[in-house]
């Protein structure tokens, strides 16, 4: 997700959207806090650009907002390489 007019095209965070039969649920994870007017504008932009464009009927758009930082990106490939290097945590070690 890019913050076009809000943050000069700097990354703001990520959004996950899930459609149900009656509502749309969003989880917005920001990498930094936004003032309430900017946050409201961003949610409205997500609604217009992503939710409404899906052309799915809905009663409500429910958004949970979190502020955090990216600590890494992990995949099966990452864990396979870690195990091959012998640096992985063995399940018996706790």
XYZ file of N, CA, C and O in Angstrom:
376
model
N 0.859 -1.156 0.000
C 0.000 0.000 0.000
C 0.904 1.217 0.000
O 1.822 1.313 0.786
N 0.645 2.098 -0.886
C 1.426 3.313 -0.967
C 0.554 4.486 -0.569
O -0.610 4.556 -0.941
N 1.102 5.407 0.178
C 0.363 6.590 0.600
C 0.599 7.717 -0.387
O 1.493 8.518 -0.189
N -0.162 7.771 -1.435
C 0.078 8.714 -2.518
C 0.202 10.150 -2.042
O 1.285 10.686 -1.949
N -0.879 10.801 -1.744
C -0.805 12.207 -1.380
C -0.490 12.410 0.094
O -0.090 13.488 0.493
N -0.629 11.371 0.903
C -0.432 11.546 2.340
C 1.039 11.595 2.738
O 1.437 12.386 3.562
N 1.867 10.761 2.163
C 3.243 10.642 2.629
C 4.259 10.669 1.492
O 5.286 10.024 1.563
N 3.990 11.363 0.410
C 4.936 11.497 -0.693
C 5.428 10.155 -1.219
O 6.612 9.945 -1.419
N 4.530 9.211 -1.402
C 4.819 7.883 -1.945
C 5.724 7.029 -1.064
O 6.343 6.088 -1.533
N 5.861 7.343 0.208
C 6.586 6.487 1.135
C 5.646 5.385 1.599
O 4.451 5.585 1.751
N 6.205 4.215 1.858
C 5.403 3.091 2.331
C 4.797 3.433 3.685
O 5.471 3.919 4.587
N 3.508 3.151 3.819
C 2.806 3.385 5.085
C 2.612 2.101 5.863
O 2.597 2.104 7.084
N 2.411 0.991 5.162
C 2.155 -0.271 5.834
C 1.489 -1.249 4.897
O 1.668 -1.183 3.688
N 0.690 -2.150 5.473
C -0.010 -3.160 4.684
C -1.473 -3.216 5.099
O -1.831 -2.816 6.203
N -2.280 -3.744 4.192
C -3.692 -3.930 4.491
C -4.108 -5.314 4.010
O -3.694 -5.755 2.939
N -4.854 -6.021 4.828
C -5.474 -7.295 4.460
C -6.971 -7.084 4.471
O -7.510 -6.524 5.435
N -7.633 -7.546 3.429
C -9.078 -7.361 3.310
C -9.739 -8.713 3.131
O -9.290 -9.526 2.324
N -10.793 -8.950 3.895
C -11.537 -10.204 3.836
C -13.016 -9.889 3.638
O -13.599 -9.135 4.409
N -13.596 -10.488 2.615
C -15.009 -10.274 2.295
C -15.839 -11.406 2.872
O -15.501 -12.572 2.721
N -16.927 -11.054 3.560
C -17.897 -12.042 4.018
C -19.217 -11.741 3.316
O -19.297 -10.820 2.506
N -20.232 -12.474 3.643
C -21.516 -12.262 2.969
C -22.197 -10.971 3.390
O -23.012 -10.432 2.648
N -21.861 -10.451 4.568
C -22.535 -9.235 5.044
C -21.612 -8.059 5.285
O -22.073 -6.923 5.334
N -20.319 -8.285 5.469
C -19.405 -7.192 5.804
C -18.035 -7.440 5.184
O -17.721 -8.546 4.754
N -17.254 -6.403 5.162
C -15.860 -6.490 4.736
C -15.003 -6.146 5.948
O -15.244 -5.150 6.623
N -14.026 -7.010 6.228
C -13.138 -6.812 7.371
C -11.753 -6.450 6.853
O -11.236 -7.114 5.957
N -11.179 -5.405 7.419
C -9.838 -4.994 7.039
C -8.931 -4.937 8.244
O -9.355 -4.556 9.338
N -7.681 -5.330 8.036
C -6.649 -5.175 9.043
C -5.583 -4.289 8.431
O -4.962 -4.654 7.439
N -5.395 -3.126 9.005
C -4.446 -2.145 8.517
C -3.297 -2.058 9.502
O -3.491 -1.756 10.678
N -2.090 -2.379 9.032
C -0.906 -2.319 9.883
C -0.022 -1.198 9.349
O 0.521 -1.288 8.253
N 0.091 -0.148 10.139
C 0.875 1.028 9.754
C 2.280 0.929 10.330
O 2.474 0.422 11.434
N 3.250 1.439 9.591
C 4.625 1.444 10.080
C 4.919 2.668 10.930
O 5.975 2.751 11.550
N 3.997 3.633 10.942
C 4.117 4.807 11.805
C 2.717 5.347 12.072
O 1.788 5.080 11.318
N 2.586 6.074 13.151
C 1.277 6.631 13.499
C 0.895 7.737 12.531
O 1.762 8.461 12.032
N -0.404 7.838 12.271
C -0.959 8.914 11.462
C -1.946 9.687 12.315
O -2.611 9.114 13.168
N -2.036 10.972 12.065
C -3.052 11.763 12.738
C -4.418 11.309 12.256
O -4.566 10.822 11.128
N -5.422 11.456 13.095
C -6.771 10.959 12.812
C -7.318 11.392 11.446
O -7.866 10.565 10.723
N -7.177 12.652 11.037
C -7.704 13.031 9.712
C -7.021 12.287 8.564
O -7.667 11.882 7.596
N -5.708 12.051 8.689
C -4.973 11.323 7.655
C -5.370 9.839 7.655
O -5.502 9.221 6.597
N -5.565 9.279 8.844
C -5.984 7.885 8.957
C -7.373 7.699 8.359
O -7.608 6.755 7.594
N -8.281 8.606 8.661
C -9.637 8.524 8.098
C -9.607 8.626 6.575
O -10.314 7.893 5.876
N -8.766 9.512 6.066
C -8.635 9.669 4.611
C -8.063 8.400 3.976
O -8.511 7.962 2.921
N -7.086 7.783 4.630
C -6.494 6.549 4.119
C -7.515 5.421 4.095
O -7.620 4.682 3.110
N -8.302 5.276 5.156
C -9.336 4.230 5.197
C -10.377 4.478 4.119
O -10.807 3.543 3.433
N -10.760 5.716 3.915
C -11.714 6.042 2.847
C -11.134 5.711 1.478
O -11.844 5.203 0.590
N -9.837 5.953 1.300
C -9.181 5.631 0.031
C -9.135 4.120 -0.189
O -9.373 3.639 -1.295
N -8.838 3.353 0.853
C -8.846 1.889 0.754
C -10.238 1.407 0.399
O -10.416 0.539 -0.461
N -11.251 1.981 1.041
C -12.636 1.610 0.767
C -12.971 1.875 -0.703
O -13.495 1.007 -1.401
N -12.633 3.053 -1.176
C -12.972 3.419 -2.555
C -12.170 2.616 -3.578
O -12.721 2.088 -4.531
N -10.852 2.513 -3.378
C -9.985 1.886 -4.375
C -10.037 0.362 -4.372
O -9.895 -0.269 -5.423
N -10.219 -0.244 -3.200
C -10.132 -1.705 -3.114
C -11.459 -2.385 -2.790
O -11.815 -3.382 -3.411
N -12.169 -1.870 -1.799
C -13.381 -2.546 -1.344
C -14.539 -2.324 -2.306
O -15.140 -3.280 -2.793
N -14.843 -1.079 -2.593
C -15.974 -0.786 -3.483
C -15.714 -1.264 -4.911
O -16.640 -1.665 -5.610
N -14.470 -1.252 -5.337
C -14.148 -1.697 -6.695
C -14.340 -3.201 -6.872
O -14.424 -3.686 -7.998
N -14.408 -3.944 -5.757
C -14.644 -5.387 -5.844
C -16.093 -5.691 -6.205
O -16.426 -6.821 -6.534
N -16.951 -4.681 -6.116
C -18.360 -4.808 -6.495
C -19.062 -5.948 -5.761
O -19.804 -6.731 -6.341
N -18.796 -6.028 -4.454
C -19.439 -7.023 -3.599
C -20.385 -6.277 -2.661
O -19.996 -5.271 -2.078
N -21.615 -6.755 -2.510
C -22.534 -6.085 -1.576
C -22.017 -6.229 -0.147
O -21.439 -7.240 0.221
N -22.231 -5.186 0.649
C -21.779 -5.234 2.038
C -22.629 -4.317 2.890
O -23.170 -3.320 2.425
N -22.739 -4.655 4.165
C -23.432 -3.816 5.123
C -22.479 -2.847 5.811
O -22.873 -1.759 6.195
N -21.214 -3.256 5.967
C -20.268 -2.426 6.701
C -18.842 -2.770 6.296
O -18.559 -3.871 5.817
N -17.928 -1.827 6.484
C -16.493 -2.018 6.300
C -15.859 -1.819 7.664
O -15.828 -0.715 8.202
N -15.400 -2.895 8.278
C -14.847 -2.886 9.629
C -13.324 -2.963 9.538
O -12.786 -3.898 8.954
N -12.639 -1.984 10.103
C -11.190 -1.906 9.975
C -10.536 -1.877 11.349
O -10.872 -1.041 12.191
N -9.603 -2.794 11.576
C -8.750 -2.774 12.769
C -7.417 -2.173 12.348
O -6.833 -2.593 11.348
N -6.947 -1.196 13.106
C -5.708 -0.499 12.765
C -4.668 -0.760 13.849
O -4.959 -0.620 15.042
N -3.465 -1.137 13.416
C -2.345 -1.382 14.318
C -1.151 -0.571 13.837
O -1.010 -0.298 12.654
N -0.287 -0.203 14.753
C 0.962 0.459 14.410
C 2.088 -0.452 14.872
O 2.115 -0.899 16.019
N 2.991 -0.760 13.969
C 4.103 -1.645 14.289
C 5.224 -1.442 13.301
O 5.211 -0.519 12.493
N 6.184 -2.326 13.340
C 7.295 -2.235 12.409
C 7.538 -3.597 11.774
O 7.250 -4.646 12.364
N 8.061 -3.557 10.588
C 8.358 -4.767 9.839
C 9.629 -5.388 10.415
O 10.661 -4.722 10.497
N 9.562 -6.647 10.837
C 10.740 -7.308 11.385
C 11.310 -8.359 10.439
O 12.365 -8.915 10.704
N 10.638 -8.623 9.338
C 11.163 -9.572 8.368
C 10.068 -10.191 7.541
O 8.879 -10.023 7.821
N 10.491 -10.890 6.507
C 9.570 -11.606 5.626
C 10.034 -13.045 5.566
O 11.194 -13.312 5.248
N 9.151 -13.974 5.882
C 9.527 -15.378 5.978
C 8.689 -16.212 5.028
O 7.514 -15.948 4.821
N 9.305 -17.244 4.480
C 8.626 -18.143 3.554
C 9.157 -19.555 3.764
O 10.130 -19.762 4.497
N 8.566 -20.512 3.077
C 9.065 -21.885 3.153
C 10.524 -21.956 2.694
O 11.322 -22.696 3.258
N 10.856 -21.176 1.681
C 12.228 -21.173 1.163
C 13.219 -20.710 2.237
O 14.292 -21.279 2.396
N 12.839 -19.692 2.978
C 13.692 -19.195 4.052
C 13.957 -20.296 5.079
O 15.098 -20.523 5.479
N 12.909 -20.986 5.502
C 13.073 -22.022 6.510
C 13.842 -23.220 5.977
O 14.597 -23.858 6.706
N 13.705 -23.533 4.695
C 14.470 -24.626 4.085
C 15.957 -24.281 4.079
O 16.798 -25.117 4.412
N 16.303 -23.057 3.709
C 17.699 -22.622 3.710
C 18.263 -22.617 5.111
O 19.404 -22.999 5.337
N 17.458 -22.177 6.090
C 17.909 -22.139 7.476
C 18.226 -23.544 7.980
O 19.221 -23.760 8.644
N 17.382 -24.521 7.621
C 17.600 -25.902 8.048
C 18.837 -26.481 7.378
O 19.604 -27.211 8.001
N 19.072 -26.159 6.102
C 20.245 -26.648 5.379
C 21.536 -26.101 5.960
O 22.567 -26.762 5.966
N 21.509 -24.884 6.471
C 22.695 -24.251 7.048
C 23.003 -24.778 8.443
O 24.063 -24.501 8.989
N 22.065 -25.490 9.032
C 22.260 -25.984 10.381
C 22.062 -24.914 11.436
O 22.429 -25.094 12.587
N 21.507 -23.772 11.048
C 21.304 -22.689 11.999
C 19.884 -22.647 12.548
O 19.577 -21.819 13.371
N 19.037 -23.536 12.085
C 17.659 -23.552 12.519
C 17.531 -24.049 13.941
O 18.400 -24.715 14.488
N 16.446 -23.706 14.555
C 16.173 -24.162 15.924
C 15.550 -25.551 15.833
O 14.568 -25.754 15.153
N 16.153 -26.482 16.504
C 15.640 -27.834 16.524
C 14.409 -27.863 17.411
O 14.332 -27.189 18.432
N 13.417 -28.659 17.026
C 12.162 -28.701 17.780
C 12.380 -29.186 19.205
O 11.628 -28.864 20.101
N 13.449 -29.980 19.448
C 13.702 -30.481 20.786
C 14.338 -29.416 21.677
O 14.367 -29.551 22.891
N 14.900 -28.347 21.070
C 15.518 -27.283 21.845
C 14.458 -26.276 22.246
O 13.792 -25.695 21.423
N 14.292 -26.029 23.525
C 13.340 -25.033 24.007
C 13.864 -24.307 25.182
O 14.598 -24.658 25.963
